[in-house]
Coordinates of C-alpha atoms and ligand atoms in Angstrom, one line a residue:
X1 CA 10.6 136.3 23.8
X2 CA 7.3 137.9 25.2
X3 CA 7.6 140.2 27.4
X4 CA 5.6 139.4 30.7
X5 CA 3.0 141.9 31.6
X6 CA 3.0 141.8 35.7
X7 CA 5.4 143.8 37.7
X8 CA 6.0 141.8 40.7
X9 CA 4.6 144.2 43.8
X10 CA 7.6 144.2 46.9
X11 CA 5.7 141.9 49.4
X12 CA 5.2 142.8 53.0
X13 CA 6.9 140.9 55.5
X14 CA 6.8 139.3 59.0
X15 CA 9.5 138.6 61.4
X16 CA 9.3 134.5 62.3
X17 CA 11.1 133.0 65.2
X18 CA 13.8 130.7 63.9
X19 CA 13.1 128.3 67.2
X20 CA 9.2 127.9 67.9
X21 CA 8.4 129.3 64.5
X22 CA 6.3 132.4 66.3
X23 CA 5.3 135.1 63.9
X24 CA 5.4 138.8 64.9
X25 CA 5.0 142.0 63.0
X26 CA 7.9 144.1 64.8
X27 CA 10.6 143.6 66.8
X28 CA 12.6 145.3 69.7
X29 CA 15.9 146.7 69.6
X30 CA 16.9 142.9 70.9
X31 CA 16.1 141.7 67.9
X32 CA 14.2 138.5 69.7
X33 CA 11.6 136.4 70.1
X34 CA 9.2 137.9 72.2
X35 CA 8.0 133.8 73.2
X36 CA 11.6 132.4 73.6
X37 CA 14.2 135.0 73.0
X38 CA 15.7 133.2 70.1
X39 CA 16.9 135.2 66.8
X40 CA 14.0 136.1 64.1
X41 CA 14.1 136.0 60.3
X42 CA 12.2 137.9 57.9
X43 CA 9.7 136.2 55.9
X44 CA 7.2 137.2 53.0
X45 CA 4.0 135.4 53.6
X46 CA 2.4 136.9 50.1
X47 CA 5.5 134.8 48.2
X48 CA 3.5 131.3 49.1
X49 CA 1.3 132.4 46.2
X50 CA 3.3 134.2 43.8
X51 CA 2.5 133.1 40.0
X52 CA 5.3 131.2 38.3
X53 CA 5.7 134.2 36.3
X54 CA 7.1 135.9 39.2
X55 CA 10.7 134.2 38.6
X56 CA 11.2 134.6 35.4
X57 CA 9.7 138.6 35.7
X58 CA 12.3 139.0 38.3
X59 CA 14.9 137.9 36.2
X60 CA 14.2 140.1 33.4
X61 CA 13.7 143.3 35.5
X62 CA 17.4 142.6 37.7
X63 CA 18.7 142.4 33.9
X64 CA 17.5 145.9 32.8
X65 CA 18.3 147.6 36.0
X66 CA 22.0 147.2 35.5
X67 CA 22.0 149.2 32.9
X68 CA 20.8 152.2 35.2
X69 CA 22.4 154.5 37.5
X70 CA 20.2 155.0 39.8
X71 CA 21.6 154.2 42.9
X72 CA 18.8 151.9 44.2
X73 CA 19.6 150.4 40.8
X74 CA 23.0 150.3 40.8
X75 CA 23.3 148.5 44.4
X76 CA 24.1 145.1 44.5
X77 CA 21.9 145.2 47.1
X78 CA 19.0 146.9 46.5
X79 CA 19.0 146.4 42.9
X80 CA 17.1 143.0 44.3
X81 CA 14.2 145.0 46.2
X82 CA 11.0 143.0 45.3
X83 CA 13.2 140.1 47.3
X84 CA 13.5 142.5 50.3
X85 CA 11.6 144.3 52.9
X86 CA 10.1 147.5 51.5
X87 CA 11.3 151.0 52.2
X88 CA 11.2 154.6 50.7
X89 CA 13.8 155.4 48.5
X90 CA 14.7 158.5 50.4
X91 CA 15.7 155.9 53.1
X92 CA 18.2 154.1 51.1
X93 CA 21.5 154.0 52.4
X94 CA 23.6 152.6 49.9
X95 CA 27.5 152.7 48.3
X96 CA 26.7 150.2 45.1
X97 CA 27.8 147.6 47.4
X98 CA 27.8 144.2 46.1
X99 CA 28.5 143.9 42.0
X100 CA 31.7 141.8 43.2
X101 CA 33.5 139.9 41.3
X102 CA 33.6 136.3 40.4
X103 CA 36.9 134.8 39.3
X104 CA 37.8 131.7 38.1
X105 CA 41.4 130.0 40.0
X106 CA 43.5 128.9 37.2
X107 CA 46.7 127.6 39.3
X108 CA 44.2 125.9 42.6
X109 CA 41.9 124.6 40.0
X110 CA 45.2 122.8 38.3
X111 CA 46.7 122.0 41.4
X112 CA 43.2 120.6 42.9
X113 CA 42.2 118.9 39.3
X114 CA 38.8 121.2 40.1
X115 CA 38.6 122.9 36.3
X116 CA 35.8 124.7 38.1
X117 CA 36.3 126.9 41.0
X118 CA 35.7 130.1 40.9
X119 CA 36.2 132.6 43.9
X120 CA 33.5 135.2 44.6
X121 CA 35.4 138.2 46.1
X122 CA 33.3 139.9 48.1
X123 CA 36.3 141.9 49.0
X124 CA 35.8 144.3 46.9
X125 CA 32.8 145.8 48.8
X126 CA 33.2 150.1 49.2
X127 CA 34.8 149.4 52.6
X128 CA 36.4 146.1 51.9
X129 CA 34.0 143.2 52.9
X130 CA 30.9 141.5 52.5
X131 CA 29.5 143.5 55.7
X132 CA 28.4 146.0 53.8
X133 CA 25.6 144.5 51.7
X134 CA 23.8 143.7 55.0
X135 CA 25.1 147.3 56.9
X136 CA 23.5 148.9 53.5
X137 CA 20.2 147.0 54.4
X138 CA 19.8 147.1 58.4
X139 CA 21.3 150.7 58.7
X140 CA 18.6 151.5 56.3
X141 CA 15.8 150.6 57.8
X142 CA 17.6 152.4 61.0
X143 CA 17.2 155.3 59.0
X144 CA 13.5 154.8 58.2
X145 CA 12.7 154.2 61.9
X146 CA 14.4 157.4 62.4
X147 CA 17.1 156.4 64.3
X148 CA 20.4 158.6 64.6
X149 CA 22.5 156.4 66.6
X150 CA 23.9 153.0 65.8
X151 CA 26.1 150.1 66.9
X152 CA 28.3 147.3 67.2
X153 CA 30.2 144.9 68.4
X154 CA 33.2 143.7 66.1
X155 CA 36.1 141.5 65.2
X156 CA 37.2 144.7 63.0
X157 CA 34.9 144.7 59.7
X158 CA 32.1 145.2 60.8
X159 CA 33.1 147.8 62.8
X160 CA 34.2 149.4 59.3
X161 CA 31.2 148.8 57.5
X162 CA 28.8 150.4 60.2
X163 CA 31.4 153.8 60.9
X164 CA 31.1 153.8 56.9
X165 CA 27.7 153.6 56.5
X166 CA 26.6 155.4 59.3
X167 CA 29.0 158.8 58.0
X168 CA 27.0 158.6 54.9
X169 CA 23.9 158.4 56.7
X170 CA 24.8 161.1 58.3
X171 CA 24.4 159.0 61.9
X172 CA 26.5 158.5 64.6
X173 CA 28.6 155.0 65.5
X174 CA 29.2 153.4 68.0
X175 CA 31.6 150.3 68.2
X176 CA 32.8 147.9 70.7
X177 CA 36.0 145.8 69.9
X178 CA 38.1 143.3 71.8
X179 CA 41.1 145.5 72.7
X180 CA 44.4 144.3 70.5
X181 CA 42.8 141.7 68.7
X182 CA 41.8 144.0 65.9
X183 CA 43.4 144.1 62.6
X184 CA 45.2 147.6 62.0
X185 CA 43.0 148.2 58.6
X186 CA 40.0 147.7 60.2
X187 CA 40.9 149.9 63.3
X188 CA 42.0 152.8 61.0
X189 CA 38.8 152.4 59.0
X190 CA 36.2 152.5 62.0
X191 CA 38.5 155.6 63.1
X192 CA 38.9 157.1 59.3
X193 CA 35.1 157.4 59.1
X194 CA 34.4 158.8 62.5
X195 CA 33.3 156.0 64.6
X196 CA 33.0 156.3 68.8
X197 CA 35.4 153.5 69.0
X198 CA 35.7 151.9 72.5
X199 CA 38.1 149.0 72.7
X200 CA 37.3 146.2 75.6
X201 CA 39.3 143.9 77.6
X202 CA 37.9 141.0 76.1
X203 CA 36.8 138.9 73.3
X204 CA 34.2 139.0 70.5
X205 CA 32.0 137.2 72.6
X206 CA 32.4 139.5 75.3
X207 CA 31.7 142.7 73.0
X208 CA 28.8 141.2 72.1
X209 CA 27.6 140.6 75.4
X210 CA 28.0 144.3 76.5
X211 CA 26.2 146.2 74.1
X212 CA 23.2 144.2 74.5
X213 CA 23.5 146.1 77.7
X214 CA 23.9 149.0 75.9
X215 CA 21.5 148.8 73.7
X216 CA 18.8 147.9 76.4
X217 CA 19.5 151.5 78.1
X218 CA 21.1 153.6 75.0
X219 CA 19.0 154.8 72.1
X220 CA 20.9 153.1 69.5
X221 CA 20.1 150.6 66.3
X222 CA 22.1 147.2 66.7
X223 CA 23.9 146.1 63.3
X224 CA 24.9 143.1 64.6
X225 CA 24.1 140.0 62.7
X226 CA 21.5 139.0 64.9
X227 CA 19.6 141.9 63.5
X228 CA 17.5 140.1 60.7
X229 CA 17.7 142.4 58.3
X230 CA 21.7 142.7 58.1
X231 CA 20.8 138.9 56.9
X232 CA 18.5 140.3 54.1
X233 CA 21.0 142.5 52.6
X234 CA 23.8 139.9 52.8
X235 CA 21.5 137.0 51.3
X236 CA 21.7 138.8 47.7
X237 CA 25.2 137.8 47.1
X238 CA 23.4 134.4 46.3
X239 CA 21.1 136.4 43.5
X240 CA 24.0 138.1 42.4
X241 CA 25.9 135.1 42.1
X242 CA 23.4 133.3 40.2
X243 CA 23.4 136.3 37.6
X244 CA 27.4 135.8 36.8
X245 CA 26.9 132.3 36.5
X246 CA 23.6 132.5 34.3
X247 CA 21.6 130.9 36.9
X248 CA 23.4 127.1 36.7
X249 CA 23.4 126.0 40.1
X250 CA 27.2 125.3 41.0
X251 CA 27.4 122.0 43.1
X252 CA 29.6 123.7 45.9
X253 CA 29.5 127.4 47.6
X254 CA 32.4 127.2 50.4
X255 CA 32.1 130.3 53.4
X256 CA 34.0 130.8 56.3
X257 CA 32.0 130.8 59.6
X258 CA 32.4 133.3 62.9
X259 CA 29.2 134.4 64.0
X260 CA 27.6 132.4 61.5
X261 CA 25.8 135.4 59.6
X262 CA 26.7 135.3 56.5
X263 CA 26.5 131.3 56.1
X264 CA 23.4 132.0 57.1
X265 CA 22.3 134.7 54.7
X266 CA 23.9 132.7 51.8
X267 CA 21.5 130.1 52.6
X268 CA 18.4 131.9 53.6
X269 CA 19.5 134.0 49.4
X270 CA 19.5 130.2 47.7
X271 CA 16.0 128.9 49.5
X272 CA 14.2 131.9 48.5
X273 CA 15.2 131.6 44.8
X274 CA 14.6 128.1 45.0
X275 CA 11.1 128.7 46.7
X276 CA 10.4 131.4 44.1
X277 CA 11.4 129.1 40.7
X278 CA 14.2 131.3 39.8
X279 CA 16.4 127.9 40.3
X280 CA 15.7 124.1 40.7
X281 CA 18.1 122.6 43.0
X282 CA 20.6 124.0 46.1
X283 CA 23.8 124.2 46.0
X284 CA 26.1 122.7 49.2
X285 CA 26.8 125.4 51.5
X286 CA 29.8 124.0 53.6
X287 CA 31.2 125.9 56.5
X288 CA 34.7 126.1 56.8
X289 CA 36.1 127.4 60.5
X290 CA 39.2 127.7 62.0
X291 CA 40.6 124.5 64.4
X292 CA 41.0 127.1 67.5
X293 CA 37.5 128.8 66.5
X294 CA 35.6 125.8 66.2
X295 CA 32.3 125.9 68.4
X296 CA 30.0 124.9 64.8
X297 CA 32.3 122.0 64.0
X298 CA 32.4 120.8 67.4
X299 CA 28.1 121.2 67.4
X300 CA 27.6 119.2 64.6
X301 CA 30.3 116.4 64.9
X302 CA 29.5 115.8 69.0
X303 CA 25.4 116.8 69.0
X304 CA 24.2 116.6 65.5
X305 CA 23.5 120.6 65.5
X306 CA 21.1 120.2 69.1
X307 CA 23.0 122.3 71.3
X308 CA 25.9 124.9 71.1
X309 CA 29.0 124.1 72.2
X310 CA 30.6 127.2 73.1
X311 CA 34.5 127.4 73.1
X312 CA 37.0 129.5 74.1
X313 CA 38.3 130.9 70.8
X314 CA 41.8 131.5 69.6
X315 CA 43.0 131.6 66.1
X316 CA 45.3 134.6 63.8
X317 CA 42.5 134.8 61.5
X318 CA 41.4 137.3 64.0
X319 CA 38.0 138.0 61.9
X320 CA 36.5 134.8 63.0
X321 CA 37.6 134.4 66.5
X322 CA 34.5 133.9 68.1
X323 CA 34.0 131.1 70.4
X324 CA 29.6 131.6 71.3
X325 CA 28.2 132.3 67.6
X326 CA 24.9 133.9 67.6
X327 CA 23.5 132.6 64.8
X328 CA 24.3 128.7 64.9
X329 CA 20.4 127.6 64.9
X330 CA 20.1 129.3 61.4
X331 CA 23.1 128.1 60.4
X332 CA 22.7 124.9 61.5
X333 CA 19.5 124.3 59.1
X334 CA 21.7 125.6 56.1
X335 CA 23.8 122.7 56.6
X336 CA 20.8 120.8 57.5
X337 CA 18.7 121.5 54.5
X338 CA 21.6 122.4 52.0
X339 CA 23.4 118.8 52.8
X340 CA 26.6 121.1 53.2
X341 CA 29.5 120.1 55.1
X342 CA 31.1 121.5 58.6
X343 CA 35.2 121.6 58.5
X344 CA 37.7 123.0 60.5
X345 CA 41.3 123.6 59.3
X346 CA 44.4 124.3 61.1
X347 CA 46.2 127.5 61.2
X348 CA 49.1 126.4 58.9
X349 CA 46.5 125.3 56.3
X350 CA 45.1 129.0 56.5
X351 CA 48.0 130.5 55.7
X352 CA 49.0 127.7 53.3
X353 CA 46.2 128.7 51.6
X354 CA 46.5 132.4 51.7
X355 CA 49.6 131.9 50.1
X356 CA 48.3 130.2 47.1
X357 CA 45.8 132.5 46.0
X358 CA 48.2 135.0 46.5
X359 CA 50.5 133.3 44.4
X360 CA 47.9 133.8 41.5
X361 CA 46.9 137.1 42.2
X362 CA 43.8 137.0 44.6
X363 CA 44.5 139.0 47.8
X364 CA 42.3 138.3 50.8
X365 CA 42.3 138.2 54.8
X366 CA 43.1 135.1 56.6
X367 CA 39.5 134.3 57.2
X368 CA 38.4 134.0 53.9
X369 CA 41.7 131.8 53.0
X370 CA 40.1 128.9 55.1
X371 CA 37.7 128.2 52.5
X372 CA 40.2 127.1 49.9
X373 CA 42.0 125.1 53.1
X374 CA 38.7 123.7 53.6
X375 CA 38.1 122.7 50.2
X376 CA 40.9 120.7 50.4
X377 CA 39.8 118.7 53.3
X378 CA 36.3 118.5 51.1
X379 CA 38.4 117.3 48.1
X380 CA 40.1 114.8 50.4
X381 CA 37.0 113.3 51.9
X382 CA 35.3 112.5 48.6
X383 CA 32.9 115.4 49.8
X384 CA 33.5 117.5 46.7
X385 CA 34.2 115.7 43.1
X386 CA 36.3 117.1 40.4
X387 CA 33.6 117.5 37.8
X388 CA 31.6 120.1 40.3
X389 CA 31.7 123.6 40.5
X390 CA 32.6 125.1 43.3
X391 CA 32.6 128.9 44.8
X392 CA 34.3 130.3 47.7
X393 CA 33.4 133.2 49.1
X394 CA 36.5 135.5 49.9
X395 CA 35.0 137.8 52.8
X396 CA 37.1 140.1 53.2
X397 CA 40.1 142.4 51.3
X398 CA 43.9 141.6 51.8
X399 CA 45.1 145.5 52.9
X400 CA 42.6 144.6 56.2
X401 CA 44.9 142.4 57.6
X402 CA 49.1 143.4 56.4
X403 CA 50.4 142.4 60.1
X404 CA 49.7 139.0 59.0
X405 CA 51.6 138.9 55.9
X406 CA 54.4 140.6 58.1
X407 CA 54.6 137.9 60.8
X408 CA 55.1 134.9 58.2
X409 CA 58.7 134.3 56.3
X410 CA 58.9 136.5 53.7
X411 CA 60.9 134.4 51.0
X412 CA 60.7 137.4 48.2
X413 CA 61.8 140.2 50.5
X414 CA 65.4 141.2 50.2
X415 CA 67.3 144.1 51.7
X416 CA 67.5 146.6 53.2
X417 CA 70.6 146.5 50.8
X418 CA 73.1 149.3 49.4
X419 CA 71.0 151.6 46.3
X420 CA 74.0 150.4 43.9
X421 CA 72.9 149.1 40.6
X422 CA 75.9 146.0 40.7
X423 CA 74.4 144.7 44.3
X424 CA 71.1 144.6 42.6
X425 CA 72.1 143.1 39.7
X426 CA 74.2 140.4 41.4
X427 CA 70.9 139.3 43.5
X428 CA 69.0 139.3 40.4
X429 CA 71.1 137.0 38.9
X430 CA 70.9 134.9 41.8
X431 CA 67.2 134.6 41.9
X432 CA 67.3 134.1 38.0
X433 CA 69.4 131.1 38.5
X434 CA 66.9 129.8 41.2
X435 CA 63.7 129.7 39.0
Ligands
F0G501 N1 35.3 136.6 57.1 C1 35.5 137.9 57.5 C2 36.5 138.6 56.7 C3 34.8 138.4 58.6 O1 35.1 139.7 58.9 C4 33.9 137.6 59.2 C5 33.1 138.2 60.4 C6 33.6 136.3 58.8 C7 34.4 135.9 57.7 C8 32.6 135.4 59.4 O2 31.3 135.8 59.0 O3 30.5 136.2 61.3 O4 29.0 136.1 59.4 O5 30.1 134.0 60.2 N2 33.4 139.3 60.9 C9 32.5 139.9 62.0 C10 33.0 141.3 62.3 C11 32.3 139.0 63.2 O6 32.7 141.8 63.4 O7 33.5 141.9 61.4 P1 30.1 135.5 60.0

């Protein structure tokens, strides 16, 4: 094959209003539309005319770079850099997040008569989620605007990705969290990497709420997801995705939605590569959220995606407990322009679901269980056939979250029992006999 000449120039970019479609150049620390106050998303006017060469150019350089060690290179993030906004590589902030795996379900895919479904286990990020492919981005250009100070409000992983990133950065963190509805991991991590961790009597919601007043009066970079450029980082798992699976669209990519970021970003990733040539069709992006965290499902069923419905949210998947999600508009026009679905699943079915991908060796947090809940319901429906492919994106690690494991009935744990090798024996034969 002939090697194409161009090297594709990183395009400049513009921040768009995702409401009245305004275009500005910068934003403040709000993160808002300076017309209508709604969120913003990065755009590349210069990619309108980029030659079709630019795809397959693209394709060819991602290929080389993994071979490199580099760190801009060996990012999962930034190894994707003509896709992103442009910075100085002394700026880069980066842990070679991303480079997650994809594995294929053996038992589900039997079960589910779905030969092909895959999980893409963005668990094993450096601190344990997919937050850090969009902290490595935002917190990065934090850095190149010379910020020192940054912040958050969290269910618990964020909060870890930002105290992370921000001690390699050599910044300080600040986090906000709804006081004992954090995971333990997630605490300990914040903590671990030196975080200013300040624990409120409320919800998500509510955490959320307060540091926009913080930000207003405190000199500090917001890494929530309403920051557009946490989006940009975490929109590469869809190029990264396309690499494993040698750029064959899969019919299906499943996602569990809080705050509705990273449904988002998965979406916004996909667009761009369709937009660009580097793939013909879309996949469906469905949206799986818990019953008692529902305010999406309840949006689209009773409004047709017009108007939030906020709720009051309550659910043990504690990551996605949020009741007022800030991004819904840009996650409304993935499922909009994507054709993907919008299901809620029940508690049991969560941990159902947890159980069986446990059962076949893939740990992850309650949150990112309700995608293979929701694929059922999919499955159900006639949404999903059994000749598609199908990926669900496991958010988050297992070890985040152990207090859930400990609070369901724990069938294979026996003892405390006498250290005698005949008492151990005996109960081995009796489990023997049950299998
Ligand atoms: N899965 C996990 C493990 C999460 O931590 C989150 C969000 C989600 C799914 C939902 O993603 O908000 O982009 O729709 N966690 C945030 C946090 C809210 O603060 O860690 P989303």
């Amino acid at each position: 094959m002939n090697t194409i000449p161009m090297k594709p120039q990183i395009a400049t970019h513009v921040l768009r209003c995702v409401h009245c479609g305004k275009v500005q150049e910068t934003a403040d620390r709000m993160f808002r539309c300076t017309q209508c106050s709604e969120l913003l998303e990065v755009t590349y006017p210069e990619w309108a005319s980029a030659p079709p060469e630019f795809a397959l150019r693209l394709k060819e350089i991602w290929r080389e770079r993994r071979g490199s060690s580099l760190p801009e290179n060996s990012s999962g993030v930034w190894r994707f850099r003509e896709l992103l906004p442009h910075v100085d590589r002394q700026h880069i902030v980066t842990m070679c997040e991303g480079n997650t795996p994809l594995v294929p379900l053996k038992r589900a895919a039997g079960s589910l008569h779905l030969p092909n479904l895959l999980v893409k286990h963005q668990g094993m990020n450096p601190t344990g989620s997919f937050k850090d492919t969009g902290i490595s981005a935002a917190i990065t250009m934090a850095k190149a605007e010379g910020f020192s100070w940054v912040c958050c409000a969290s269910t618990g992983n964020t909060s870890a990705s930002v105290a992370a990133y921000a001690a390699r950065a050599e910044m300080k963190s600040i986090v906000l969290l709804p006081a004992g509805q954090v995971a333990a991991g997630k605490l300990a991590q914040a903590l671990e990497y030196g975080a200013n961790v300040l624990q409120l009597r409320t919800d998500f919601d509510g955490c959320l709420r307060v540091l926009h007043e913080v930000v207003r009066k405190f000199s500090a970079y917001l890494l929530n997801s309403l920051n557009p450029y946490r989006l940009e980082g975490q929109k590469t798992v869809a190029f990264e995705l396309m690499e494993q699976l040698d750029w064959q669209v899969p019919e299906h990519v499943i996602v569990p939605g809080g705050n509705l970021g990273n449904s988002s970003a998965l979406g916004k990733g996909f667009m761009e590569l369709r937009d660009l040539g580097l793939i013909q069709s879309l996949p469906k992006i469905s949206i799986i959220q818990a019953a008692g965290a529902n305010p999406l499902v309840r949006t689209m069923r009773e409004n047709g995606g017009a108007e939030l419905i906020r709720v009051t949210p309550e659910t043990r998947a504690t990551a996605i407990r949020i009741g007022n999600p800030a991004s819904w508009r840009k996650a409304v026009s993935v499922l909009k322009n994507g054709g993907g679905a919008c299901e809620e699943v029940s508690e049991k079915e969560i941990a159902q679901a947890k159980a069986e991908l446990g059962a076949e060796g893939i740990g992850c947090e309650p949150a990112s269980a309700a995608t293979l809940a929701g694929l059922k319901k999919l499955l159900a429906a006639g949404f999903v056939k059994s000749a598609d492919t199908v990926v669900l994106v496991l958010t988050g690690h297992m070890l985040k979250d152990v207090d859930y494991m400990k609070q369901l009935p724990g069938q294979n744990l026996l003892g405390p029992m006498e250290a005698d090798g005949d008492a151990v024996i005996r109960t081995l034969e009796q489990i023997y006999a049950r299998h």
